PDB file of C-alpha atoms and ligand atoms in Angstrom:
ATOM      1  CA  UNK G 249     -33.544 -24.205 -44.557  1.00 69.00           C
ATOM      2  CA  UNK G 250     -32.961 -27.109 -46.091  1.00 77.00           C
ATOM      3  CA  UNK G 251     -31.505 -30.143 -44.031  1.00 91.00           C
ATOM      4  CA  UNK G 252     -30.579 -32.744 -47.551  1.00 92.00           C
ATOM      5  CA  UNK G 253     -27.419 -32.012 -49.351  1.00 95.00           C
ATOM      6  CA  UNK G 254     -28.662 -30.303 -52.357  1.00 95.00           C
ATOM      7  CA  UNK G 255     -27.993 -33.105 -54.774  1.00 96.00           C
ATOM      8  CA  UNK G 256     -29.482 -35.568 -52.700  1.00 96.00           C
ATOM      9  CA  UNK G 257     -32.642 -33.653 -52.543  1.00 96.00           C
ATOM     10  CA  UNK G 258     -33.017 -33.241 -55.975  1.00 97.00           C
ATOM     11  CA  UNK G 259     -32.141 -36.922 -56.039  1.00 97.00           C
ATOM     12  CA  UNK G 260     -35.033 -37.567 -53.414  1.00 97.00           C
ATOM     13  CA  UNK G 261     -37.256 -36.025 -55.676  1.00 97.00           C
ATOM     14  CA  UNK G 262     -36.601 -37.804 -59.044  1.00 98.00           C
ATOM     15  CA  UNK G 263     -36.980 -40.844 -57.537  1.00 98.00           C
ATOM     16  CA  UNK G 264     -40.642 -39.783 -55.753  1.00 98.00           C
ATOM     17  CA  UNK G 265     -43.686 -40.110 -58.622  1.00 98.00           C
ATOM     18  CA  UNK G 266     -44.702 -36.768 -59.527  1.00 98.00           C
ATOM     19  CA  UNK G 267     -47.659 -34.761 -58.207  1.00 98.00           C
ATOM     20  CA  UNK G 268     -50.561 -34.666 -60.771  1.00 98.00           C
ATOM     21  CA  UNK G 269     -50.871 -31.804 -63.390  1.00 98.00           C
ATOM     22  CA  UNK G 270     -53.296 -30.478 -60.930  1.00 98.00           C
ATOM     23  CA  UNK G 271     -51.412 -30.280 -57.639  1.00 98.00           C
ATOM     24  CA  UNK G 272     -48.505 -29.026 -59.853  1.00 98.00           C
ATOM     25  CA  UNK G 273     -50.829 -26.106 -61.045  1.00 98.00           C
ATOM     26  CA  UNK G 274     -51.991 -25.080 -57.077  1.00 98.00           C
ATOM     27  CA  UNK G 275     -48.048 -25.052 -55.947  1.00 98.00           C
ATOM     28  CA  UNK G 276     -47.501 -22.519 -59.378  1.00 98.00           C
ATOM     29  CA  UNK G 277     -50.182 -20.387 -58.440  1.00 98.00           C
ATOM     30  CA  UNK G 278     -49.809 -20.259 -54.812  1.00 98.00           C
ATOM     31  CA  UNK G 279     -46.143 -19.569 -55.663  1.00 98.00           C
ATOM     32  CA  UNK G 280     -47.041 -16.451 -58.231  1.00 98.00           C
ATOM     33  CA  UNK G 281     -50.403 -15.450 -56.015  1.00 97.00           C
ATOM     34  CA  UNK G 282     -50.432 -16.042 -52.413  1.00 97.00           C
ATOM     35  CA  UNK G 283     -48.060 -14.413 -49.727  1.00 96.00           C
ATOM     36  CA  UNK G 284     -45.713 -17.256 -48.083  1.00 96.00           C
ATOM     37  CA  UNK G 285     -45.968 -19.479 -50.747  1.00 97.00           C
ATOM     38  CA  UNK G 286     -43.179 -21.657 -48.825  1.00 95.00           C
ATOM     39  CA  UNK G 287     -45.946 -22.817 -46.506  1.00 96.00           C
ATOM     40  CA  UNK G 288     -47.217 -24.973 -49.365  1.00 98.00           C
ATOM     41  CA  UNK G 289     -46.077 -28.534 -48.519  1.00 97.00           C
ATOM     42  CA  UNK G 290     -45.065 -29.157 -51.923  1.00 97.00           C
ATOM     43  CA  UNK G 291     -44.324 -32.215 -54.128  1.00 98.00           C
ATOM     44  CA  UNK G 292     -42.191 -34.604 -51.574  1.00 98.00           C
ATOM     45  CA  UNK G 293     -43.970 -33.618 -48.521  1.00 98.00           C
ATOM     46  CA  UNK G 294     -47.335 -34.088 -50.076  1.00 98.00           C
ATOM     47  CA  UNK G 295     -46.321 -37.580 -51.484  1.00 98.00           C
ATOM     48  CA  UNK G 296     -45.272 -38.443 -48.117  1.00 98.00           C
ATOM     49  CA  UNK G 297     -48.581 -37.343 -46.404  1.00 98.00           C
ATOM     50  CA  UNK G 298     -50.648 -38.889 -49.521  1.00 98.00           C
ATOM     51  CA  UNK G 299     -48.726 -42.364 -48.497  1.00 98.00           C
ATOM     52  CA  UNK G 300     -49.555 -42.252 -45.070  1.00 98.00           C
ATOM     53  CA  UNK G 301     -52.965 -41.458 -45.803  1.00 99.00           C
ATOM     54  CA  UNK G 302     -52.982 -44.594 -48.001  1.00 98.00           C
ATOM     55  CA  UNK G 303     -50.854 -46.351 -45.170  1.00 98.00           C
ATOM     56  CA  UNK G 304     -53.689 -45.913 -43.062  1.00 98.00           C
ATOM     57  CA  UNK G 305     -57.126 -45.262 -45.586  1.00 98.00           C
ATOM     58  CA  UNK G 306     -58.891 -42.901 -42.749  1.00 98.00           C
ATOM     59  CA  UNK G 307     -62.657 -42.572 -42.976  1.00 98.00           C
ATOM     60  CA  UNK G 308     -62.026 -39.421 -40.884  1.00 98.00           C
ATOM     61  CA  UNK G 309     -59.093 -36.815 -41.131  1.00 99.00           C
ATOM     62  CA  UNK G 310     -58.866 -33.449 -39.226  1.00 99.00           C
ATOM     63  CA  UNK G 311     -56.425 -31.150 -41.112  1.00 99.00           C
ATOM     64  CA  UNK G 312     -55.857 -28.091 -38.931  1.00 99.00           C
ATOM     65  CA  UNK G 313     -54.205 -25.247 -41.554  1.00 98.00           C
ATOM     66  CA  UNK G 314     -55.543 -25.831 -45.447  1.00 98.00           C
ATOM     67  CA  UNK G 315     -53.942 -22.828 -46.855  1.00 98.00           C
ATOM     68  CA  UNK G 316     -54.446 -23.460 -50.305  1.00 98.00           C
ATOM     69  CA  UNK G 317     -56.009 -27.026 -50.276  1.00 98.00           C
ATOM     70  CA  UNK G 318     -52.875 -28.833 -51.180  1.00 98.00           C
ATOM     71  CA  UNK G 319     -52.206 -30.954 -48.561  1.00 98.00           C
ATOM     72  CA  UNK G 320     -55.934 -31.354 -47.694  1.00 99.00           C
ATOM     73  CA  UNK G 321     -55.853 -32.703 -51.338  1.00 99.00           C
ATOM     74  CA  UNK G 322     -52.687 -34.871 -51.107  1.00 99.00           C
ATOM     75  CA  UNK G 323     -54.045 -36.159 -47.444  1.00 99.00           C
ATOM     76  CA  UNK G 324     -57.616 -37.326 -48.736  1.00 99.00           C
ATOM     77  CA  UNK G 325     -56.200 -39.248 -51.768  1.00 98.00           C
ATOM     78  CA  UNK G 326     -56.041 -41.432 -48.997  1.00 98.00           C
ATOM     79  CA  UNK G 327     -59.462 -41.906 -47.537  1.00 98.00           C
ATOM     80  CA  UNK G 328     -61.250 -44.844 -47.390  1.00 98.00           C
ATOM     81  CA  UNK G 329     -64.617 -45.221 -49.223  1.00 98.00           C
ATOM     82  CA  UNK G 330     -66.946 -42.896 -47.819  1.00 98.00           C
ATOM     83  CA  UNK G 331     -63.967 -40.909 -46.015  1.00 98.00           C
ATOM     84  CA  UNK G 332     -64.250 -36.933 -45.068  1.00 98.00           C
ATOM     85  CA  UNK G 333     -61.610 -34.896 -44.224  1.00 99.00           C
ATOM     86  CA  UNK G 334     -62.337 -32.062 -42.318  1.00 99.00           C
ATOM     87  CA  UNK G 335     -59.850 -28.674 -43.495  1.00 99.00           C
ATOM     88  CA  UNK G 336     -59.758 -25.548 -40.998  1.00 99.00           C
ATOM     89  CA  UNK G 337     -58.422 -22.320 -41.904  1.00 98.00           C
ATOM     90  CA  UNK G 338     -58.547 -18.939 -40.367  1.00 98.00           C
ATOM     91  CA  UNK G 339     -57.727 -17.181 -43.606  1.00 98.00           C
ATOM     92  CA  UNK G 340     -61.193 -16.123 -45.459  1.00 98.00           C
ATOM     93  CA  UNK G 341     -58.996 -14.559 -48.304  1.00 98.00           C
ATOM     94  CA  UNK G 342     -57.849 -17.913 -49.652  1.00 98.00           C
ATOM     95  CA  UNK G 343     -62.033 -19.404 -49.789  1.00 98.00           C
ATOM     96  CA  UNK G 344     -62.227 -18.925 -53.785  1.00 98.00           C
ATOM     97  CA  UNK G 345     -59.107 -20.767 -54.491  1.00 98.00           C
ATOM     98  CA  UNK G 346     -59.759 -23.398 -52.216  1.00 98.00           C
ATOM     99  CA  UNK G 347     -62.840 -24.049 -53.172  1.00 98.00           C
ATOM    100  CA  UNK G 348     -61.916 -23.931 -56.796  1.00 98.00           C
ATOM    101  CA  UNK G 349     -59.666 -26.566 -56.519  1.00 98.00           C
ATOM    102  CA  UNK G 350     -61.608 -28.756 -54.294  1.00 98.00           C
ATOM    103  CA  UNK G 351     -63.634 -29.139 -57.262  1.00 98.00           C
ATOM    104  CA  UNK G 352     -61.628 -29.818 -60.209  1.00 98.00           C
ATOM    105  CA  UNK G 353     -59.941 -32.395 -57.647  1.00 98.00           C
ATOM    106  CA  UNK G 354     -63.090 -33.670 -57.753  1.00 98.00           C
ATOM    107  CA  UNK G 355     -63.212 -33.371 -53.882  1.00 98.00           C
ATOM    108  CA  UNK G 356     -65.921 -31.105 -52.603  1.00 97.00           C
ATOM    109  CA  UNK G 357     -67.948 -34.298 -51.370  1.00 97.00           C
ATOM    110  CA  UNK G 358     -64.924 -35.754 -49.322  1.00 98.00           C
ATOM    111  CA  UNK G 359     -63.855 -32.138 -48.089  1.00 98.00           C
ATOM    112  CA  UNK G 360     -65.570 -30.193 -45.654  1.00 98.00           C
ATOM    113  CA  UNK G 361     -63.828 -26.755 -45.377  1.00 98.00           C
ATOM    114  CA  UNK G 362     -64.343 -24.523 -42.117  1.00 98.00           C
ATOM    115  CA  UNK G 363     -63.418 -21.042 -42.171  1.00 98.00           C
ATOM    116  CA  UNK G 364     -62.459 -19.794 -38.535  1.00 98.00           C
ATOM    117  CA  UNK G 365     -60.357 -20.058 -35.769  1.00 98.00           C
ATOM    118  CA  UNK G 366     -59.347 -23.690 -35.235  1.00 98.00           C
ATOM    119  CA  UNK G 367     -59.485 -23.489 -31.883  1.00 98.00           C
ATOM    120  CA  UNK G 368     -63.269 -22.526 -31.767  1.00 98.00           C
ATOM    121  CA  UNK G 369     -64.134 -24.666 -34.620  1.00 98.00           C
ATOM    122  CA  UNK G 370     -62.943 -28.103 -33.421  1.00 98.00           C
ATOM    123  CA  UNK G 371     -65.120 -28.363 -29.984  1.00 98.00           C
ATOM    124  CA  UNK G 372     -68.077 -28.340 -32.480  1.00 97.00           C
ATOM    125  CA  UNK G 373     -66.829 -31.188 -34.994  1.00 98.00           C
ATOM    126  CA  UNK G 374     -68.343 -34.345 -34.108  1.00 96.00           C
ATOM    127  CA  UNK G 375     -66.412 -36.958 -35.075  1.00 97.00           C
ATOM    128  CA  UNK G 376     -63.823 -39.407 -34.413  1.00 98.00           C
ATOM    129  CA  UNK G 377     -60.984 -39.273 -36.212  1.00 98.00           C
ATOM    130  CA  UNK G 378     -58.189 -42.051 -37.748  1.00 98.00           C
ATOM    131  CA  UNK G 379     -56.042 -39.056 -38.545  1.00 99.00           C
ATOM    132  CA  UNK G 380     -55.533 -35.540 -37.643  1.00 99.00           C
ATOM    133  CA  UNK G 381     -52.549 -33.430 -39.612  1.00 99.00           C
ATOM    134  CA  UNK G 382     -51.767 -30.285 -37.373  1.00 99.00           C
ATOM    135  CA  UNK G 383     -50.169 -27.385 -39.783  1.00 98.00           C
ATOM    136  CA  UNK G 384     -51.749 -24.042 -38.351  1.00 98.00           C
ATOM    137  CA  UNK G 385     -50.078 -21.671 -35.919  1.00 98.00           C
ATOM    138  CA  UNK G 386     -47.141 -22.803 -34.118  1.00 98.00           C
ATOM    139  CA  UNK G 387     -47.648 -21.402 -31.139  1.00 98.00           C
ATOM    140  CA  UNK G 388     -51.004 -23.399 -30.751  1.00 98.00           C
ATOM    141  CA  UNK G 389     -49.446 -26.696 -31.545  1.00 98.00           C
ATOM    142  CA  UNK G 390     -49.836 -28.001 -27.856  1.00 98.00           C
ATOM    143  CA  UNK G 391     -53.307 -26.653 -27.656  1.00 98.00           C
ATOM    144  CA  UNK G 392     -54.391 -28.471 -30.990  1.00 98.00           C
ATOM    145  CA  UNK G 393     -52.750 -31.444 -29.222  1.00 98.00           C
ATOM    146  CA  UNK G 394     -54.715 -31.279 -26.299  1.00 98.00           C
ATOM    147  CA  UNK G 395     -58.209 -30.612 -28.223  1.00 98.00           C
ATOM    148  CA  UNK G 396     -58.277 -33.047 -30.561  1.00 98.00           C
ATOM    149  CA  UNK G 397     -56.556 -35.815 -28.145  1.00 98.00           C
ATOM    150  CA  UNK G 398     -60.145 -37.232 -27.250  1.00 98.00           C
ATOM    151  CA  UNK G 399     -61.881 -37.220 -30.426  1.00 98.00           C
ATOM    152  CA  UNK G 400     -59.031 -39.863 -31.700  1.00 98.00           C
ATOM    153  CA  UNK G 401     -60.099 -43.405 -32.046  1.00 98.00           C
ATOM    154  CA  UNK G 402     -57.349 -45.811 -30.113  1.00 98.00           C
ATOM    155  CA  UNK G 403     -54.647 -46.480 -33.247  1.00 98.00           C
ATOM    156  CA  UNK G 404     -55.232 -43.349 -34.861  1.00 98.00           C
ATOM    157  CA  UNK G 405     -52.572 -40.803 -35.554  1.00 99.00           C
ATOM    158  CA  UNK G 406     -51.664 -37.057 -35.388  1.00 99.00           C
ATOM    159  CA  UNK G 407     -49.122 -35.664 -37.790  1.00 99.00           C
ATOM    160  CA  UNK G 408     -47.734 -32.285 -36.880  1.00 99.00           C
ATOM    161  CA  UNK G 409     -45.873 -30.524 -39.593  1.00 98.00           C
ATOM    162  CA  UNK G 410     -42.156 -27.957 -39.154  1.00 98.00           C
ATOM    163  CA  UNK G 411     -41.638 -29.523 -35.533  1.00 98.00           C
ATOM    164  CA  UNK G 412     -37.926 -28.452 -36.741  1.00 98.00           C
ATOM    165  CA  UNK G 413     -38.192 -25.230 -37.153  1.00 97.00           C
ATOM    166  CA  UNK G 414     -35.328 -24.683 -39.619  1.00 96.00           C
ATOM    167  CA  UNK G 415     -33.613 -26.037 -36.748  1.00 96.00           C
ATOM    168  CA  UNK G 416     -34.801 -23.342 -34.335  1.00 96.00           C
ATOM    169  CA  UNK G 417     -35.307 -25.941 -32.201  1.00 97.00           C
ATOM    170  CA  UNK G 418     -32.079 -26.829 -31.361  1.00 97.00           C
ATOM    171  CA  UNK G 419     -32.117 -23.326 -29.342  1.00 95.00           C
ATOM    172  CA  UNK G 420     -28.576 -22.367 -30.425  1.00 94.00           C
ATOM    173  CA  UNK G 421     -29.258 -19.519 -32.128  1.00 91.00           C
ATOM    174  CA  UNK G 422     -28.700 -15.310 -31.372  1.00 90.00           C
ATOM    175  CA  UNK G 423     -31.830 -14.631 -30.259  1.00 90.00           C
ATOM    176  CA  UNK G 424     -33.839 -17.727 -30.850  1.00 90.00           C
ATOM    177  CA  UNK G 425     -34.827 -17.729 -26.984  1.00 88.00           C
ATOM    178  CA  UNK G 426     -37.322 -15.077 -27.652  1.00 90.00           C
ATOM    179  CA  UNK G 427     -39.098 -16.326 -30.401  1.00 94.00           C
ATOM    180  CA  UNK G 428     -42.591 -17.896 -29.090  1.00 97.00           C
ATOM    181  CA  UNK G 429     -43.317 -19.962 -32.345  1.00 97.00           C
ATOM    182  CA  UNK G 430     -39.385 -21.960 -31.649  1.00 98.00           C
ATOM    183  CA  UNK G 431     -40.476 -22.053 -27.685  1.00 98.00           C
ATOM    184  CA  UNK G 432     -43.970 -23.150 -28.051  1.00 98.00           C
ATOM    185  CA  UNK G 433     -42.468 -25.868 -30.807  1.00 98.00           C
ATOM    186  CA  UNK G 434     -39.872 -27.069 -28.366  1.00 98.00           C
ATOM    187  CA  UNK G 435     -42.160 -27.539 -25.593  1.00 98.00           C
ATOM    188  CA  UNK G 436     -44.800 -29.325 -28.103  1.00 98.00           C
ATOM    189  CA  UNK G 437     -42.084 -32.052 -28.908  1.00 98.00           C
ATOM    190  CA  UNK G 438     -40.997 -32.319 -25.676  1.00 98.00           C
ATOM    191  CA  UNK G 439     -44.756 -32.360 -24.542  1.00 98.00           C
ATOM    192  CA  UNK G 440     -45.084 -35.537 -27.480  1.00 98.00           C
ATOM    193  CA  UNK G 441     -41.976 -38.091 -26.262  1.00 98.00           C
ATOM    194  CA  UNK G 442     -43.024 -37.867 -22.593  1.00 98.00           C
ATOM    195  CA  UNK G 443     -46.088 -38.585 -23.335  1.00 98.00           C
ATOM    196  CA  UNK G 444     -47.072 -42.163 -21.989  1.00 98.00           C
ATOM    197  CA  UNK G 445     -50.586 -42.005 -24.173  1.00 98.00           C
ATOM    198  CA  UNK G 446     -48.960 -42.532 -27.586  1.00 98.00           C
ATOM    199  CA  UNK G 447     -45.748 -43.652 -29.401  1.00 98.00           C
ATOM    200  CA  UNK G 448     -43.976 -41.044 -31.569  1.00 98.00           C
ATOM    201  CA  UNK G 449     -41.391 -40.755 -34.179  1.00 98.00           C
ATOM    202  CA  UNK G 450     -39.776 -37.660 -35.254  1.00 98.00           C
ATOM    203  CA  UNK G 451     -39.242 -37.751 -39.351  1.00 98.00           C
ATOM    204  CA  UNK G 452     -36.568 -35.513 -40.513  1.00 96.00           C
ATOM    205  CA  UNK G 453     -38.703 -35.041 -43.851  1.00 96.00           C
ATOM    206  CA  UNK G 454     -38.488 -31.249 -44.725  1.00 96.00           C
ATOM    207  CA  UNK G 455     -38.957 -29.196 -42.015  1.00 97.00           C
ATOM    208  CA  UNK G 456     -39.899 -31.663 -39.607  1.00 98.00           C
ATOM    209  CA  UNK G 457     -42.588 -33.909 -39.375  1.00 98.00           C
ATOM    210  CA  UNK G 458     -44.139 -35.183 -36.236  1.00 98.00           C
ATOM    211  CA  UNK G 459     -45.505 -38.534 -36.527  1.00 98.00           C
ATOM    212  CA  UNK G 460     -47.760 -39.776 -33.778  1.00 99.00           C
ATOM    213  CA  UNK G 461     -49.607 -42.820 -32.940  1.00 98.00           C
ATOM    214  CA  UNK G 462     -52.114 -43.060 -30.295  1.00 98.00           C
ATOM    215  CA  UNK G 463     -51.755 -46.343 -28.023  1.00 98.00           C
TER     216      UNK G 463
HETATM  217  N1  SAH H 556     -51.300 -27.321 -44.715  1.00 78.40           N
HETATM  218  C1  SAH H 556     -50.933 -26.400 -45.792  1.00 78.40           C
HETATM  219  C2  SAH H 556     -50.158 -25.205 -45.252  1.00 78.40           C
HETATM  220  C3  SAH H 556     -50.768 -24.529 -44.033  1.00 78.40           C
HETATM  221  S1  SAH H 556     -50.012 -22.949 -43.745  1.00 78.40           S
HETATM  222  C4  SAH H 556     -50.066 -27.132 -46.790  1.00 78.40           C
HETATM  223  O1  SAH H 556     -49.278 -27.966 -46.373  1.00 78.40           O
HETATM  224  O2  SAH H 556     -50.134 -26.847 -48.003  1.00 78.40           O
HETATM  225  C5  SAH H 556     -50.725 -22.504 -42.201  1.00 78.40           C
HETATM  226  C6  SAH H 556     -52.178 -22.047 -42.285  1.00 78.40           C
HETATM  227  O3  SAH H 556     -52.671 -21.979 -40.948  1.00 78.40           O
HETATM  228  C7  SAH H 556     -52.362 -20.665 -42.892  1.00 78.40           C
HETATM  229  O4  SAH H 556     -53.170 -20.731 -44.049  1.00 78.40           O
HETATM  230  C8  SAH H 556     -53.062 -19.852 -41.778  1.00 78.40           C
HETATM  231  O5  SAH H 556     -54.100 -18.992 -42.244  1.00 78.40           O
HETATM  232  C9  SAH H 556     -53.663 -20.972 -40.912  1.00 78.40           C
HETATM  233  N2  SAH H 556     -53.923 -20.579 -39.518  1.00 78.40           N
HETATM  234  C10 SAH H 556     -53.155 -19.812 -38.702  1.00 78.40           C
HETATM  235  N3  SAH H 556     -53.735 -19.676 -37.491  1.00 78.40           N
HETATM  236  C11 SAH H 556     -54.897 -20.368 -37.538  1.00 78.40           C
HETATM  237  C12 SAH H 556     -55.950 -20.621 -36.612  1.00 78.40           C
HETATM  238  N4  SAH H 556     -55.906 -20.094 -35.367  1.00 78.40           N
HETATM  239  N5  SAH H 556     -56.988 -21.390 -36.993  1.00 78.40           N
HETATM  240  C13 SAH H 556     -57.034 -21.910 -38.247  1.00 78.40           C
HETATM  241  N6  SAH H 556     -56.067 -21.718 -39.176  1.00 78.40           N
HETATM  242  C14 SAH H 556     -55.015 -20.954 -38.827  1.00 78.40           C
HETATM  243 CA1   CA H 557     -46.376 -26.659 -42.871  1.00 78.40          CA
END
């Protein structure tokens, strides 16, 4: 669902500078390859998470759903000298392409891909992180919250991506009750503005992003 008026979207995204021939390439052939090629985060969203990376040059970033690599990719355009971001995925299927373009981004230094079940694999990352972008299973959200709270320095941040649901979250939909990704979602961003730790700010930037500063 799309929340912009359609001509002020398109509008939105004329006036954003265009992803690079490569990024361009990895949306086309997750679009033509990959089921759920709307997961991709795609050229505004990625310019937006590229920014903030630059916003806040991380030498660590957690990213907790890689997909095909493109936000990992858009994310560590951002990191300061020396940086590593850290990409998690439970999907083995989608190793090749990842890794493929990893490389002709030139990134397979600065990444560090894990293959696995986030939840297993981030109790054994040793790090501190400036930044941690949470994109994997909805239902988890609060958990991923709760695991990767400690291991972020004072001042860092935690983005979580679709915290709108397509507006699922407004709960005023046939059926939408019973749908544990929409619960789990509401009770994550609930779980975020009552929390006295951080400061928050919900961006209406595509589906929802969840912008999150720890005090
Ligand atoms: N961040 C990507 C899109 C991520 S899509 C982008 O913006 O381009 C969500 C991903 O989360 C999928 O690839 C899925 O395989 C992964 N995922 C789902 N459950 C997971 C889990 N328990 N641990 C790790 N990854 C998981
Ligand atoms: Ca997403």
């Amino acid at each position: 669902m799309d929340f912009l008026p359609e001509k002020i979207d398109t509008y939105v995204n004329d006036h954003t500078k265009a992803e690079s021939d490569l990024l361009q390439e990895l949306n086309r052939e997750t679009h033509s390859k990959i089921l759920m090629p709307r997961m991709l985060s795609g050229h505004l969203q990625g310019r937006v998470l590229s920014m903030i990376s630059h916003m806040i040059k991380p030498k660590r970033i957690l990213e907790i759903g890689t997909y095909t690599g493109y936000s990992a990719i858009c994310l560590a355009e951002g990191l300061a000298e020396g940086g590593i971001l850290h990409t998690i995925d439970i999907n083995e299927e989608l190793e090749t392409m990842v890794r493929r373009y990893l490389r002709l981004a030139g990134m397979e230094n600065k990444i560090q891909y894990h293959i696995g079940d986030a939840m297993n694999i981030i109790p054994y990352l040793h790090e501190k992180f400036d930044l941690v972008f949470i994109d994997a299973d909805k239902e988890n959200y609060s958990n991923y919250y709760d695991l990767v709270f400690e291991k972020i320095n004072p001042g860092g941040f935690i983005i979580a991506d679709n915290v709108l649901w397509s507006g699922k979250v407004l709960l005023d939909e046939p059926g939408v009750t019973d749908d544990k990704d929409t619960l789990a979602l509401v009770a994550f961003n609930d779980k975020v503005v009552t929390d006295e730790r951080v400061e928050n700010v919900l961006f209406p930037i595509r589906d929802g992003l969840m912008v999150i500063r720890k005090k």
